[in-house]
Every structure is written in structure tokens, then in C-alpha cells.
mmCIF file of C-alpha atoms in Angstrom:
data_model
loop_
_atom_site.group_PDB
_atom_site.id
_atom_site.type_symbol
_atom_site.label_atom_id
_atom_site.label_comp_id
_atom_site.label_asym_id
_atom_site.label_seq_id
_atom_site.Cartn_x
_atom_site.Cartn_y
_atom_site.Cartn_z
ATOM 1 C CA MET A 2 0.131 0.055 -0.281
ATOM 2 C CA THR A 3 1.426 3.460 -1.057
ATOM 3 C CA MET A 4 0.891 6.659 1.192
ATOM 4 C CA HIS A 5 -1.854 7.781 -1.441
ATOM 5 C CA SER A 6 -3.993 4.998 -0.622
ATOM 6 C CA LEU A 7 -4.108 5.152 2.918
ATOM 7 C CA ARG A 8 -4.693 8.754 2.810
ATOM 8 C CA ALA A 9 -7.413 7.645 0.494
ATOM 9 C CA CYS A 10 -8.925 5.652 3.563
ATOM 10 C CA ALA A 11 -10.994 8.065 6.382
ATOM 11 C CA ARG A 12 -10.188 4.752 8.957
ATOM 12 C CA PRO A 13 -6.490 3.067 7.551
ATOM 13 C CA ALA A 14 -7.083 0.098 10.315
ATOM 14 C CA THR A 15 -10.546 -1.316 8.957
ATOM 15 C CA CYS A 16 -8.772 0.090 5.377
ATOM 16 C CA LEU A 17 -6.108 -2.454 6.869
ATOM 17 C CA GLY A 18 -8.311 -5.536 6.900
ATOM 18 C CA ARG A 19 -7.719 -4.862 11.618
ATOM 19 C CA ARG A 20 -10.000 -3.853 13.989
ATOM 20 C CA PRO A 21 -9.835 -0.838 15.425
ATOM 21 C CA ALA A 22 -8.391 0.038 19.127
ATOM 22 C CA GLN A 23 -11.719 0.101 21.426
ATOM 23 C CA ARG A 24 -12.576 3.657 22.123
ATOM 24 C CA GLY A 25 -14.754 4.870 25.323
ATOM 25 C CA VAL A 26 -16.186 2.588 27.978
ATOM 26 C CA GLY A 27 -18.330 0.563 27.273
ATOM 27 C CA LEU A 28 -22.186 0.409 29.141
ATOM 28 C CA ILE A 29 -21.175 -3.497 31.438
ATOM 29 C CA GLU A 30 -18.052 -1.504 32.271
ATOM 30 C CA VAL A 31 -20.004 1.139 33.712
ATOM 31 C CA LEU A 32 -22.392 -1.273 35.562
ATOM 32 C CA VAL A 33 -19.580 -3.134 36.914
ATOM 33 C CA ALA A 34 -17.673 -0.619 38.309
ATOM 34 C CA VAL A 35 -21.313 0.822 39.627
ATOM 35 C CA LEU A 36 -22.019 -2.663 41.619
ATOM 36 C CA LEU A 37 -19.207 -2.332 42.726
ATOM 37 C CA LEU A 38 -19.434 0.706 44.660
ATOM 38 C CA SER A 39 -22.899 0.693 45.633
ATOM 39 C CA VAL A 40 -21.324 -2.636 47.834
ATOM 40 C CA ALA A 41 -18.935 -0.800 49.253
ATOM 41 C CA PHE A 42 -20.816 1.994 49.997
ATOM 42 C CA LEU A 43 -22.825 -0.588 51.850
ATOM 43 C CA GLY A 44 -20.526 -2.198 53.777
ATOM 44 C CA VAL A 45 -19.361 1.005 54.814
ATOM 45 C CA ALA A 46 -22.942 2.158 56.176
ATOM 46 C CA ALA A 47 -22.708 -0.851 57.625
ATOM 47 C CA LEU A 48 -19.866 -0.513 59.725
ATOM 48 C CA GLN A 49 -20.964 2.529 60.246
ATOM 49 C CA ALA A 50 -23.865 1.578 61.962
ATOM 50 C CA HIS A 51 -21.989 -0.977 64.609
ATOM 51 C CA SER A 52 -19.298 1.643 65.200
ATOM 52 C CA LEU A 53 -22.314 4.178 66.864
ATOM 53 C CA SER A 54 -24.209 0.976 68.309
ATOM 54 C CA THR A 55 -20.856 -0.082 70.118
ATOM 55 C CA ASN A 56 -20.280 3.886 70.878
ATOM 56 C CA ASN A 57 -23.771 3.898 72.610
ATOM 57 C CA SER A 58 -22.832 0.778 74.823
ATOM 58 C CA ALA A 59 -19.484 2.357 76.111
ATOM 59 C CA MET A 60 -21.149 5.368 76.911
ATOM 60 C CA ALA A 61 -23.510 3.957 78.995
ATOM 61 C CA ARG A 62 -21.116 1.312 80.758
ATOM 62 C CA SER A 63 -18.804 5.688 81.231
ATOM 63 C CA MET A 64 -21.792 6.903 82.522
ATOM 64 C CA ALA A 65 -23.282 3.944 85.059
ATOM 65 C CA THR A 66 -18.980 4.519 86.191
ATOM 66 C CA MET A 67 -19.666 8.110 86.732
ATOM 67 C CA ALA A 68 -22.686 7.316 88.799
ATOM 68 C CA SER A 69 -21.037 4.386 90.937
ATOM 69 C CA TYR A 70 -18.513 7.568 91.595
ATOM 70 C CA SER A 71 -20.800 10.480 92.026
ATOM 71 C CA ILE A 72 -22.499 8.557 95.024
ATOM 72 C CA LEU A 73 -19.176 7.515 96.468
ATOM 73 C CA ASP A 74 -18.830 11.265 96.634
ATOM 74 C CA ALA A 75 -22.317 11.584 98.326
ATOM 75 C CA MET A 76 -21.519 9.276 100.530
ATOM 76 C CA ARG A 77 -18.253 10.510 101.976
ATOM 77 C CA ALA A 78 -19.455 13.468 102.756
ATOM 78 C CA ASP A 79 -21.881 11.645 105.607
ATOM 79 C CA VAL A 80 -18.849 9.138 106.272
ATOM 80 C CA ALA A 81 -20.583 8.436 109.845
ATOM 81 C CA LEU A 82 -23.060 7.112 108.580
ATOM 82 C CA ALA A 83 -21.986 5.712 105.254
ATOM 83 C CA ALA A 84 -19.608 3.720 107.276
ATOM 84 C CA LYS A 85 -22.170 1.948 109.770
ATOM 85 C CA GLY A 86 -24.350 1.130 106.989
ATOM 86 C CA GLY A 87 -26.612 4.172 106.354
ATOM 87 C CA TYR A 88 -26.700 4.463 102.705
ATOM 88 C CA ASN A 89 -27.085 0.488 102.224
ATOM 89 C CA THR A 90 -29.861 -0.607 99.654
ATOM 90 C CA ASP A 91 -32.110 -3.484 100.851
ATOM 91 C CA LYS A 92 -32.732 -4.168 97.295
ATOM 92 C CA PRO A 93 -32.197 -2.631 94.555
ATOM 93 C CA LEU A 94 -33.611 1.353 93.519
ATOM 94 C CA LYS A 95 -35.464 1.174 90.160
ATOM 95 C CA ALA A 96 -34.587 3.815 88.564
ATOM 96 C CA ASN A 97 -38.385 4.218 87.064
ATOM 97 C CA ALA A 98 -39.964 3.954 91.136
ATOM 98 C CA CYS A 99 -37.643 6.597 93.499
ATOM 99 C CA PRO A 100 -37.848 5.876 96.790
ATOM 100 C CA ASP A 101 -39.023 9.478 98.551
ATOM 101 C CA ALA A 102 -35.990 11.999 99.564
ATOM 102 C CA GLY A 103 -37.663 11.965 103.249
ATOM 103 C CA SER A 104 -36.080 13.915 105.882
ATOM 104 C CA THR A 105 -32.099 13.178 106.301
ATOM 105 C CA MET A 106 -29.861 13.496 104.065
ATOM 106 C CA ALA A 107 -29.242 10.259 103.222
ATOM 107 C CA GLY A 108 -32.711 9.823 101.975
ATOM 108 C CA ALA A 109 -32.087 12.897 99.906
ATOM 109 C CA GLN A 110 -28.996 11.640 98.653
ATOM 110 C CA LEU A 111 -30.508 7.488 97.488
ATOM 111 C CA HIS A 112 -33.806 9.774 95.668
ATOM 112 C CA ASP A 113 -31.409 12.114 93.239
ATOM 113 C CA TRP A 114 -29.063 9.345 92.847
ATOM 114 C CA CYS A 115 -32.192 6.732 91.946
ATOM 115 C CA LEU A 116 -32.766 10.308 88.933
ATOM 116 C CA GLN A 117 -29.530 10.681 88.074
ATOM 117 C CA LEU A 118 -29.540 6.718 86.651
ATOM 118 C CA GLY A 119 -32.928 6.855 85.356
ATOM 119 C CA GLN A 120 -31.510 10.148 83.383
ATOM 120 C CA ALA A 121 -28.491 8.742 82.235
ATOM 121 C CA LEU A 122 -29.626 5.336 81.824
ATOM 122 C CA GLY A 123 -33.133 5.119 81.329
ATOM 123 C CA ALA A 124 -35.736 5.105 83.910
ATOM 124 C CA ASN A 125 -36.954 1.504 83.638
ATOM 125 C CA GLU A 126 -37.085 -1.441 85.396
ATOM 126 C CA THR A 127 -34.156 -2.777 84.865
ATOM 127 C CA THR A 128 -32.022 0.120 85.381
ATOM 128 C CA THR A 129 -31.182 -0.631 88.890
ATOM 129 C CA GLY A 130 -28.331 1.378 91.911
ATOM 130 C CA ALA A 131 -26.953 -1.129 94.854
ATOM 131 C CA ILE A 132 -24.915 0.071 98.073
ATOM 132 C CA SER A 133 -23.418 -2.602 99.976
ATOM 133 C CA CYS A 134 -20.645 -1.263 102.254
ATOM 134 C CA THR A 135 -19.796 -3.312 105.034
ATOM 135 C CA GLY A 136 -18.479 -3.214 108.605
ATOM 136 C CA GLY A 137 -16.694 0.062 110.034
ATOM 137 C CA LEU A 138 -14.205 -0.100 107.373
ATOM 138 C CA GLY A 139 -15.517 2.200 105.334
ATOM 139 C CA GLU A 140 -15.096 -0.718 102.030
ATOM 140 C CA CYS A 141 -18.310 -0.310 100.004
ATOM 141 C CA LEU A 142 -19.794 -2.036 96.775
ATOM 142 C CA ILE A 143 -21.648 0.186 94.176
ATOM 143 C CA THR A 144 -23.642 -1.759 91.766
ATOM 144 C CA ILE A 145 -25.019 -0.624 89.064
ATOM 145 C CA THR A 146 -27.197 -3.070 86.615
ATOM 146 C CA PHE A 147 -28.765 -1.362 83.269
ATOM 147 C CA ASP A 148 -30.433 -2.436 79.767
ATOM 148 C CA ASP A 149 -27.781 -2.915 77.311
ATOM 149 C CA SER A 150 -30.052 -4.430 74.181
ATOM 150 C CA ARG A 151 -28.630 -2.173 71.282
ATOM 151 C CA ALA A 152 -25.763 -2.673 71.896
ATOM 152 C CA GLY A 153 -25.597 -5.465 69.419
ATOM 153 C CA LYS A 154 -24.359 -8.674 68.385
ATOM 154 C CA GLY A 155 -22.380 -10.191 70.978
ATOM 155 C CA GLY A 156 -23.568 -8.201 73.923
ATOM 156 C CA SER A 157 -25.131 -9.274 77.032
ATOM 157 C CA ALA A 158 -28.859 -7.331 76.830
ATOM 158 C CA ASN A 159 -28.641 -6.726 80.901
ATOM 159 C CA GLN A 160 -25.190 -4.553 81.933
ATOM 160 C CA LYS A 161 -23.813 -5.263 85.633
ATOM 161 C CA VAL A 162 -20.745 -2.321 86.369
ATOM 162 C CA VAL A 163 -19.716 -2.576 89.679
ATOM 163 C CA THR A 164 -17.884 -0.588 91.983
ATOM 164 C CA LYS A 165 -15.277 -0.991 94.720
ATOM 165 C CA GLY A 166 -14.388 2.203 96.447
ATOM 166 C CA MET A 167 -13.076 3.372 100.284
ATOM 167 C CA LEU A 168 -15.304 6.265 101.880
#
């Protein structure tokens, strides 16, 4: 083929008997790319949802720990009565049925603590708090139980935070 015959052909590759090189992107390639991206975005969304539920669970445990330190500090303000067991609860206080404040400092602090548990962890029957101070040593055990069913798979619905402290 001469130079003149190549110029006469509008598409030299087809004139020589070869197929032209593909230009652009095919529709199937675009569909595969969109499918892969959509699966990736669904994975990211699932990861975010799991992260949020785990974060909520950690926050609830932190709130329970802060509430236990709060009542321990209140008991330290009235250490004589607390060491004698004046803050001990016969049965766990339920956040949906807090005891009356009464006329004593211990009664008012237990009432406020119960309300604090309800606000932080949910005022329902599963949110409870118990206090047990033993002997004259000033060693107290604070037990807080709350519903953590939104934590997702692998966790227990009822969580228990136990704090051991000295007055």
C-alpha cells in the first residue's frame, strides 16, 4: 500500500483489515463499576451502624461508672452514717420508682442518685442501683445494672457495672 492509498481511506486500520482500537467505556464496564461502588458503600454504612451502637454502649458504661463515683462522693460527705451502713439498700433501687427523699441527708442523696441513674441510663425497671457498705472499714460496693440491648450482637442485654470504693 502506498502513502496515497492510506490517505484515501478515512479509517486506515479498517482499510488494512484490522479492527479499530476501542475508544471510550462500554456500558457493562460502567454497570460493574457502579455495582462494586454500591456494595462498598453498603459495607461502609453497616460499619458506621455497628460503630454507633458500640459507641452508645461504651457511653452507657461510662455514665454508670460516673454515677457510682457520684454516690461514693456523696457518701464521703456523710462518712459516719455511710460507714454504719446508712446508705445501704435492702433491695436495688429501680430508676422508674425512686424512693422518696425523706428528711435525712442519706435519703435525699439516694433519691437524687436514683433520678441520676434514670436520666443517664433510662428510667425503666431494668435500670437499678444497689449500695452495700460492710463493717466499719468503709469499704463499699456499688452495683448498677442497666439495659444495653441496643449494643448489638455479642453483648449481653443487661449490663452490670460494679464499683468497689473506700469512704
